[in-house]
Structures are given as structure tokens and as C-alpha cells.
JSON list of C-alpha atoms in Angstrom, two decimals:
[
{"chain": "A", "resi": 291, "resn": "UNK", "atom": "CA", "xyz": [0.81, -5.90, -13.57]},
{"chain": "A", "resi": 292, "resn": "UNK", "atom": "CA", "xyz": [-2.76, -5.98, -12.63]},
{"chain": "A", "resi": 293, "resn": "UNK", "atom": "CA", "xyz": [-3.71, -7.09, -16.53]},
{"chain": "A", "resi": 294, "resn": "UNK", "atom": "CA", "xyz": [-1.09, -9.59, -16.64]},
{"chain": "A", "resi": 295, "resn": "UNK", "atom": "CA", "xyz": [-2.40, -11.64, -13.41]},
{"chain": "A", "resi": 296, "resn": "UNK", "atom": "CA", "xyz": [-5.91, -11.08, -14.93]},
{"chain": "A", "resi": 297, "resn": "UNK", "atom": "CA", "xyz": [-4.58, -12.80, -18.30]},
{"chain": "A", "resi": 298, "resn": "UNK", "atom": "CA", "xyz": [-3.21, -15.74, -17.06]},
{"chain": "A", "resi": 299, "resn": "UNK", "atom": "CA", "xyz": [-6.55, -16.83, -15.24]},
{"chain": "A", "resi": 300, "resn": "UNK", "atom": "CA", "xyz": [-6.49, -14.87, -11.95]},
{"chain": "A", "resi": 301, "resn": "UNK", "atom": "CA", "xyz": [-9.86, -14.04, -9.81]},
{"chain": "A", "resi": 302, "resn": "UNK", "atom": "CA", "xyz": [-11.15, -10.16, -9.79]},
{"chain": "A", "resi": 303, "resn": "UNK", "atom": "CA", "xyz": [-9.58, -10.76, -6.37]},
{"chain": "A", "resi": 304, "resn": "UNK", "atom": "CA", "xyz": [-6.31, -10.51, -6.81]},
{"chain": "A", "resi": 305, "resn": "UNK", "atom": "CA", "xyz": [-4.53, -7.16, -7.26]},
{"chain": "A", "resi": 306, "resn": "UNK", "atom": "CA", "xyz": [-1.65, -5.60, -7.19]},
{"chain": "A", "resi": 307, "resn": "UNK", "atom": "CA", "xyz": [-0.34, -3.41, -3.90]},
{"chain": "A", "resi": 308, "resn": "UNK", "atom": "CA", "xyz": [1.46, -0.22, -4.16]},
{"chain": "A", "resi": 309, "resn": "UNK", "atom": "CA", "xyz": [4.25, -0.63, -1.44]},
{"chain": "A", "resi": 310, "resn": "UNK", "atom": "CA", "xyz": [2.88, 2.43, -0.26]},
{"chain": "A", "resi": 311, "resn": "UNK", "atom": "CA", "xyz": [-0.40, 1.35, -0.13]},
{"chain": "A", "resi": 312, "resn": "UNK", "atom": "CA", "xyz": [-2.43, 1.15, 3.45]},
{"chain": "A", "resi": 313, "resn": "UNK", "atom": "CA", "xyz": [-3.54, -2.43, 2.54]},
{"chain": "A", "resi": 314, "resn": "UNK", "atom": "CA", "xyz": [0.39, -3.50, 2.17]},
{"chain": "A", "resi": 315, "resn": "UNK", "atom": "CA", "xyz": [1.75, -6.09, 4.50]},
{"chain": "A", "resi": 316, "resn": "UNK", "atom": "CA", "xyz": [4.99, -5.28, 3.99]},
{"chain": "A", "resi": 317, "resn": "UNK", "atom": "CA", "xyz": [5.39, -2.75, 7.66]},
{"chain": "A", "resi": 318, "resn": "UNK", "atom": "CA", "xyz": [4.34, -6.71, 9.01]},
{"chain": "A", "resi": 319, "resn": "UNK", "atom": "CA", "xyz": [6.92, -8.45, 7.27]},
{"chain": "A", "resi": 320, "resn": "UNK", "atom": "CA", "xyz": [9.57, -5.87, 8.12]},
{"chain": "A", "resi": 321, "resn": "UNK", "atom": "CA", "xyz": [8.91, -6.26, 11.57]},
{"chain": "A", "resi": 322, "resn": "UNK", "atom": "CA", "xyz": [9.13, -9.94, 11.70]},
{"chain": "A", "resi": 323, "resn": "UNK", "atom": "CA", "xyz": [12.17, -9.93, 9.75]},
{"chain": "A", "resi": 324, "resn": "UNK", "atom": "CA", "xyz": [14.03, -7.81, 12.01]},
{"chain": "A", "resi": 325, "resn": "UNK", "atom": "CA", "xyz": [13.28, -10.15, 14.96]},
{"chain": "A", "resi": 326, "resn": "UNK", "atom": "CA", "xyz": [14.39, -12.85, 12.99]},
{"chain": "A", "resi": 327, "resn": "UNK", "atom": "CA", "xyz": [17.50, -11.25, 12.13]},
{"chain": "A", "resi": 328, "resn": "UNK", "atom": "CA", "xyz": [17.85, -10.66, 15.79]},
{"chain": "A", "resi": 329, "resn": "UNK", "atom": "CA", "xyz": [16.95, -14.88, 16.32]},
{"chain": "A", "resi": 330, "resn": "UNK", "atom": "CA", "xyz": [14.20, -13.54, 18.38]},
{"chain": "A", "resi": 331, "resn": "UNK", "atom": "CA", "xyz": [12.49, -16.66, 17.00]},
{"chain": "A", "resi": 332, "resn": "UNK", "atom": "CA", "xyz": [9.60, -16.42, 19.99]},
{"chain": "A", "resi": 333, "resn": "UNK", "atom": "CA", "xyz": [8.45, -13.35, 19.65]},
{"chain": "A", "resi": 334, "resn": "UNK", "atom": "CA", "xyz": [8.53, -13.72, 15.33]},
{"chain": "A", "resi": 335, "resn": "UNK", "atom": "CA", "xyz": [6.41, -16.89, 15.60]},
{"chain": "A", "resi": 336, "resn": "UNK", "atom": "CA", "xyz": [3.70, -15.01, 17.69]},
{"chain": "A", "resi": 337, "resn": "UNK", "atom": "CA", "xyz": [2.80, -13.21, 14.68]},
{"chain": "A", "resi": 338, "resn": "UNK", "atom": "CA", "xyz": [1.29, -16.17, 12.95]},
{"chain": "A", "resi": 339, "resn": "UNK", "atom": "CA", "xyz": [-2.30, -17.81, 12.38]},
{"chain": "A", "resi": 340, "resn": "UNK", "atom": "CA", "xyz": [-0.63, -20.74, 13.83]},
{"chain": "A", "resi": 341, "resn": "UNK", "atom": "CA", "xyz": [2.13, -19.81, 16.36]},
{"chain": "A", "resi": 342, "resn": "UNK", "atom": "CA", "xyz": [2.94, -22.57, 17.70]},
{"chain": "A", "resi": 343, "resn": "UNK", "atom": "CA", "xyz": [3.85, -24.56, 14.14]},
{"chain": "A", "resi": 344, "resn": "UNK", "atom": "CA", "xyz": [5.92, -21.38, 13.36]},
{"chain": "A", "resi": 345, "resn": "UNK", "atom": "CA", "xyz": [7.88, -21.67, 15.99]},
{"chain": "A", "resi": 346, "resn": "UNK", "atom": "CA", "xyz": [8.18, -25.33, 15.49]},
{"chain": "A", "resi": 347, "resn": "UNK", "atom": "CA", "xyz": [9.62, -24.42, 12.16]},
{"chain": "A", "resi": 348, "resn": "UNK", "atom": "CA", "xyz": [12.09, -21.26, 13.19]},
{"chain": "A", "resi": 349, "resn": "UNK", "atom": "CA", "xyz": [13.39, -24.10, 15.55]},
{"chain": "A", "resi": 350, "resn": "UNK", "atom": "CA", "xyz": [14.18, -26.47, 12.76]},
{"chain": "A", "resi": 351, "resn": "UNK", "atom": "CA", "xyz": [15.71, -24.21, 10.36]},
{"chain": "A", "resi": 352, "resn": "UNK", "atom": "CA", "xyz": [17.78, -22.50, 13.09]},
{"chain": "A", "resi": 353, "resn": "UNK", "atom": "CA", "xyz": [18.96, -26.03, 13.99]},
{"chain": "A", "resi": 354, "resn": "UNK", "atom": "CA", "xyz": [19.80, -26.92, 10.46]},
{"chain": "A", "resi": 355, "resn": "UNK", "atom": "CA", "xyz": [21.34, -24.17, 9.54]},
{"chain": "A", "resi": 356, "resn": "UNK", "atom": "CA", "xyz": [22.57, -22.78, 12.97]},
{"chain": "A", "resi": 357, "resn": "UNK", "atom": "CA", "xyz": [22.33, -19.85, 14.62]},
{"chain": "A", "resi": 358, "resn": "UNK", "atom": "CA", "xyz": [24.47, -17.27, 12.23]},
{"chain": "A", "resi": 359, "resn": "UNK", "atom": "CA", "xyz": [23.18, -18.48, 9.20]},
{"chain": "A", "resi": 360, "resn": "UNK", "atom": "CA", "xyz": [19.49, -18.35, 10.34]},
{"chain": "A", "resi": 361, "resn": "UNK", "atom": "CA", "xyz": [20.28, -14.49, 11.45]},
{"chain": "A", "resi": 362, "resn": "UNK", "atom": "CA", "xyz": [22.13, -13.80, 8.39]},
{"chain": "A", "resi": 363, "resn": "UNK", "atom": "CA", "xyz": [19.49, -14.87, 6.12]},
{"chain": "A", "resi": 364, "resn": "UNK", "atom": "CA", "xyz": [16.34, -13.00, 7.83]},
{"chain": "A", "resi": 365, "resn": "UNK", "atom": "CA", "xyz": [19.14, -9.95, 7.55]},
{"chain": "A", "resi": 366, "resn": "UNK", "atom": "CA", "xyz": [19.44, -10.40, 4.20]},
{"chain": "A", "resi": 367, "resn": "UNK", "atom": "CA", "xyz": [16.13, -9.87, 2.93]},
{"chain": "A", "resi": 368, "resn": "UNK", "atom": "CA", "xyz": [15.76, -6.47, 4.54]},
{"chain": "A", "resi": 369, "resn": "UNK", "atom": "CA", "xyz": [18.86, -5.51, 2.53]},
{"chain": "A", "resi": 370, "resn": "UNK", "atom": "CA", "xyz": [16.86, -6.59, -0.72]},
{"chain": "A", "resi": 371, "resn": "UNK", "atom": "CA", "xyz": [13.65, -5.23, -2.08]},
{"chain": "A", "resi": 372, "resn": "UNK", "atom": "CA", "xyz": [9.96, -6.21, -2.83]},
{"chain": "A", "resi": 373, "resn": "UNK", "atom": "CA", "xyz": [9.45, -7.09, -6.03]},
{"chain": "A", "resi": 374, "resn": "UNK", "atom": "CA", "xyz": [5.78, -7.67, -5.99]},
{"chain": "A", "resi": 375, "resn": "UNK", "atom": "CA", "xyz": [2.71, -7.99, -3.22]},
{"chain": "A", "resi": 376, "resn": "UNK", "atom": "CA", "xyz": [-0.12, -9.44, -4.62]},
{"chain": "A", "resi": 377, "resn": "UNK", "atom": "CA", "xyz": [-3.19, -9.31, -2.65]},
{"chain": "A", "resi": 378, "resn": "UNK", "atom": "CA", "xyz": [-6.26, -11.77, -2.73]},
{"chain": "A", "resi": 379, "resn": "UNK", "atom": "CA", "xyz": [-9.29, -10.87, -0.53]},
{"chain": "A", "resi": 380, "resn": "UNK", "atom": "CA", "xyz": [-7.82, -10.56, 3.10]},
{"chain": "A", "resi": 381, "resn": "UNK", "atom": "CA", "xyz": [-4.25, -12.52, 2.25]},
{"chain": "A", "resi": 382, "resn": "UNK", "atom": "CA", "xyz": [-1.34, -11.12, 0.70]},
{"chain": "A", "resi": 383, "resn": "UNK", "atom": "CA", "xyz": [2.04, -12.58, -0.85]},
{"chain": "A", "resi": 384, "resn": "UNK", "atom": "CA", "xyz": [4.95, -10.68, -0.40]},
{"chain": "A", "resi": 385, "resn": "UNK", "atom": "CA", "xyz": [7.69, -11.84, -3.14]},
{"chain": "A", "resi": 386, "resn": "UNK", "atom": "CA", "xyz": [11.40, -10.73, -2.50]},
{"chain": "A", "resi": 387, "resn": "UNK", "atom": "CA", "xyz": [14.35, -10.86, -4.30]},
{"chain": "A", "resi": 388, "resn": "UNK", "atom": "CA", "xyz": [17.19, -11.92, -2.82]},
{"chain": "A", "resi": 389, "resn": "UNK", "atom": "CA", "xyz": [19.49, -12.10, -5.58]},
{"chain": "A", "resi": 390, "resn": "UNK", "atom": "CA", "xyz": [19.82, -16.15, -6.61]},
{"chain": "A", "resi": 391, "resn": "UNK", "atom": "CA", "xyz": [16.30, -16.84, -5.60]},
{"chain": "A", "resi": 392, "resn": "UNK", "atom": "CA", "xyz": [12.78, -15.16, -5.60]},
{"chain": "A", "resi": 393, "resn": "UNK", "atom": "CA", "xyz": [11.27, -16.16, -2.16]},
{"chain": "A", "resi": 394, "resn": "UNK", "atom": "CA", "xyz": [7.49, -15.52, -0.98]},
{"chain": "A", "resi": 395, "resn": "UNK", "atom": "CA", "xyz": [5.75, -14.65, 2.50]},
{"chain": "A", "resi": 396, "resn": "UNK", "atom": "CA", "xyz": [2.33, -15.06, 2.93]},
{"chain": "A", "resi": 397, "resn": "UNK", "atom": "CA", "xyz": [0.48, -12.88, 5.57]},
{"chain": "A", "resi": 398, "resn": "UNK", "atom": "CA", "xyz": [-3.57, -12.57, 6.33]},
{"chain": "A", "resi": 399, "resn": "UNK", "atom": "CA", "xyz": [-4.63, -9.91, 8.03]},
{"chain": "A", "resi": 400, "resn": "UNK", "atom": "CA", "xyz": [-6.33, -10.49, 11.31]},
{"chain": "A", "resi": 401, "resn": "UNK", "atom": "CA", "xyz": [-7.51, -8.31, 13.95]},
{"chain": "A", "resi": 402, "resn": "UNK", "atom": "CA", "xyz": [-6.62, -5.44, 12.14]},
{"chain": "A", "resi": 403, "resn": "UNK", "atom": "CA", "xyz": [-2.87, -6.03, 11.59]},
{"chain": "A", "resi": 404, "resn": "UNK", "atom": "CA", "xyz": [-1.14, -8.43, 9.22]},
{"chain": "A", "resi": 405, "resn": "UNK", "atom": "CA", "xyz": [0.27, -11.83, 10.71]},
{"chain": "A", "resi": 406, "resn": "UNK", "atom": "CA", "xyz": [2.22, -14.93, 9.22]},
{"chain": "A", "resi": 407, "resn": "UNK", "atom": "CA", "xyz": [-0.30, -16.86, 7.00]},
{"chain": "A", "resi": 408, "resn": "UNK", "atom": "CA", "xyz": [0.70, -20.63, 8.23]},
{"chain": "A", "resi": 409, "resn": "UNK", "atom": "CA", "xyz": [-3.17, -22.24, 7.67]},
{"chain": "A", "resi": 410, "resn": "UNK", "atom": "CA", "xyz": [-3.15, -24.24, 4.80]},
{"chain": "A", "resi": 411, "resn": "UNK", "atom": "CA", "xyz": [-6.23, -23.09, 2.47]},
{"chain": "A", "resi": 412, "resn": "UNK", "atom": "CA", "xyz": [-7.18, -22.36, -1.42]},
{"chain": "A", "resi": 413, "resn": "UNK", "atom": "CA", "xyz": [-6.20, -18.61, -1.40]},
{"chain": "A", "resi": 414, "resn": "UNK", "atom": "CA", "xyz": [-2.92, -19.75, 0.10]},
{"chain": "A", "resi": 415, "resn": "UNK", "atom": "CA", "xyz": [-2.49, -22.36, -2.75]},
{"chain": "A", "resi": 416, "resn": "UNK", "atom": "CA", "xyz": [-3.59, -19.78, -5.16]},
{"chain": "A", "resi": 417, "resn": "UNK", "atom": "CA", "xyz": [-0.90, -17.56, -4.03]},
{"chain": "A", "resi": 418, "resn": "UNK", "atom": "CA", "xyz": [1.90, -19.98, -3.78]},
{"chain": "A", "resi": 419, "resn": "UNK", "atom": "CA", "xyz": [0.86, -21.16, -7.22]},
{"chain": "A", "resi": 420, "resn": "UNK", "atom": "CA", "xyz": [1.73, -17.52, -8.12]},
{"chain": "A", "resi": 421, "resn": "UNK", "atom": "CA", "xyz": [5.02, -17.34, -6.62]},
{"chain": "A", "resi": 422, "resn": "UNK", "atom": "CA", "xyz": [5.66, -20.18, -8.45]},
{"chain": "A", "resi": 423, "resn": "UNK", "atom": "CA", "xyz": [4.81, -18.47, -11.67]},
{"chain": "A", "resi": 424, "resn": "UNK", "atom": "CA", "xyz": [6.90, -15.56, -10.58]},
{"chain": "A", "resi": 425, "resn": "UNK", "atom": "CA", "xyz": [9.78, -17.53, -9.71]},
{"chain": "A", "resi": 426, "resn": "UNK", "atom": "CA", "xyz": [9.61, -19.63, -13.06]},
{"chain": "A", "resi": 427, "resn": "UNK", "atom": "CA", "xyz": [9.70, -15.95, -14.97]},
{"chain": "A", "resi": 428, "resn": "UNK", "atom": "CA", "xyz": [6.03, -16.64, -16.41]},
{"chain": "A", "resi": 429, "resn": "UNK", "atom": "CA", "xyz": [5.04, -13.45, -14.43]},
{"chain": "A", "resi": 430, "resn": "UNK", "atom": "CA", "xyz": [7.51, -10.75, -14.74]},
{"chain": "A", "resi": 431, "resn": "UNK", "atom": "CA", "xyz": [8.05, -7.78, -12.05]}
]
């Protein structure tokens, strides 16, 4: 995995994470899934960079798609797996399979524990332009 990121133009950066791995964000992402699986939307925002935008966005989802659905669909990815986490300096990209669709978190760690990456910046790009080439099959799991 490592090699193939490194072929298609990746920094020395970016690595690979062993889901076992002390560096993982995945314990993080866990965590905030199960409170959004619960619709505990508050206390899932306040582990974001930006808090206050996360919950802004919780709130919109959970009012387009209503409350059920929003639960349902936080449950659903803890009943999937990881496919990948691809870390780059102190950010990481968790990418999930859920079946129909590859979807992607993006955490940072701060103050020694991982939160919701929600700052716009070049690592973040960088990352999302991975997901992007893991969702279009160009990077393969």
C-alpha cells in the first residue's frame, strides 16, 4: 500500500496505518460514530477543530434526512469495516466501506487525542484528493 501511494505522486508523508497501530484514529472515529448513532449530535460536534460548523452541519443533515435515517446511517458504518487510514503528518483519513459507497473521515490530532478535521487546508485537500482516488478504484485496498 505504502509503494502504491508513493507511485502515484504522494509526499514521504503519507503512510499507511495498521488499524492496530497507536497513531490510528480510528478509537476517535468509533467514538463519534456511536454518539451519532445515538443522535447525540452535541456532544459528536465537540470533537471537531471547528465545533460549532459541525454542529451546524449534524443539524442540516439530521433535518434533511430526519432523525432515523441520520441514526441509521452513523449505525451503519460501525457495522462495516476500515478499508484504509492513510496518515499525513498530524492528519489522518479514515476510508470506510459501506457497501454502495466508499466514504472518508478526516481527523487531526490535537491535544493529544484525535478530533474531526473540519479546517479547510492543503493536507486536507491532499487527503480528500485521495479518497477520491480510492473511491474512483485508482487506489485499491
Amino acid at each position: 500500500g505504502v509503494l502504491m501511494l508513493v507511485a502515484i505522486g504522494a509526499t514521504a508523508q503519507q503512510r499507511l496505518l495498521d488499524p492496530d497501530s497507536p497513531e490510528s484514529a480510528q478509537p476517535s472515529a468509533i467514538q463519534v460514530l456511536r454518539l451519532l448513532a445515538h443522535g447525540d449530535i452535541e456532544a459528536a460536534a465537540k470533537a471537531s477543530n471547528a465545533p460549532e460548523r459541525r454542529l451546524e452541519v449534524f443539524r442540516d443533515y439530521r433535518k434533511r434526512v430526519g432523525d432515523d435515517e441520520f441514526k441509521q446511517v452513523f449505525a451503519r458504518y460501525l457495522e462495516t469495516h476500515v478499508v484504509a487510514e492513510v496518515a499525513l503528518g498530524p492528519r489522518r483519513l479514515i476510508v470506510w466501506d459501506l457497501g454502495e459507497s466508499l466514504s472518508g473521515q478526516y481527523f487531526i490530532e490535537h491535544d493529544g487525542r484525535f478530533v474531526m478535521d473540519d479546517v479547510p487546508s492543503p493536507a486536507r485537500t491532499e487527503l480528500a484528493r485521495i479518497l477520491r482516488e480510492y473511491r474512483s478504484g485508482y487506489l485499491k485496498y
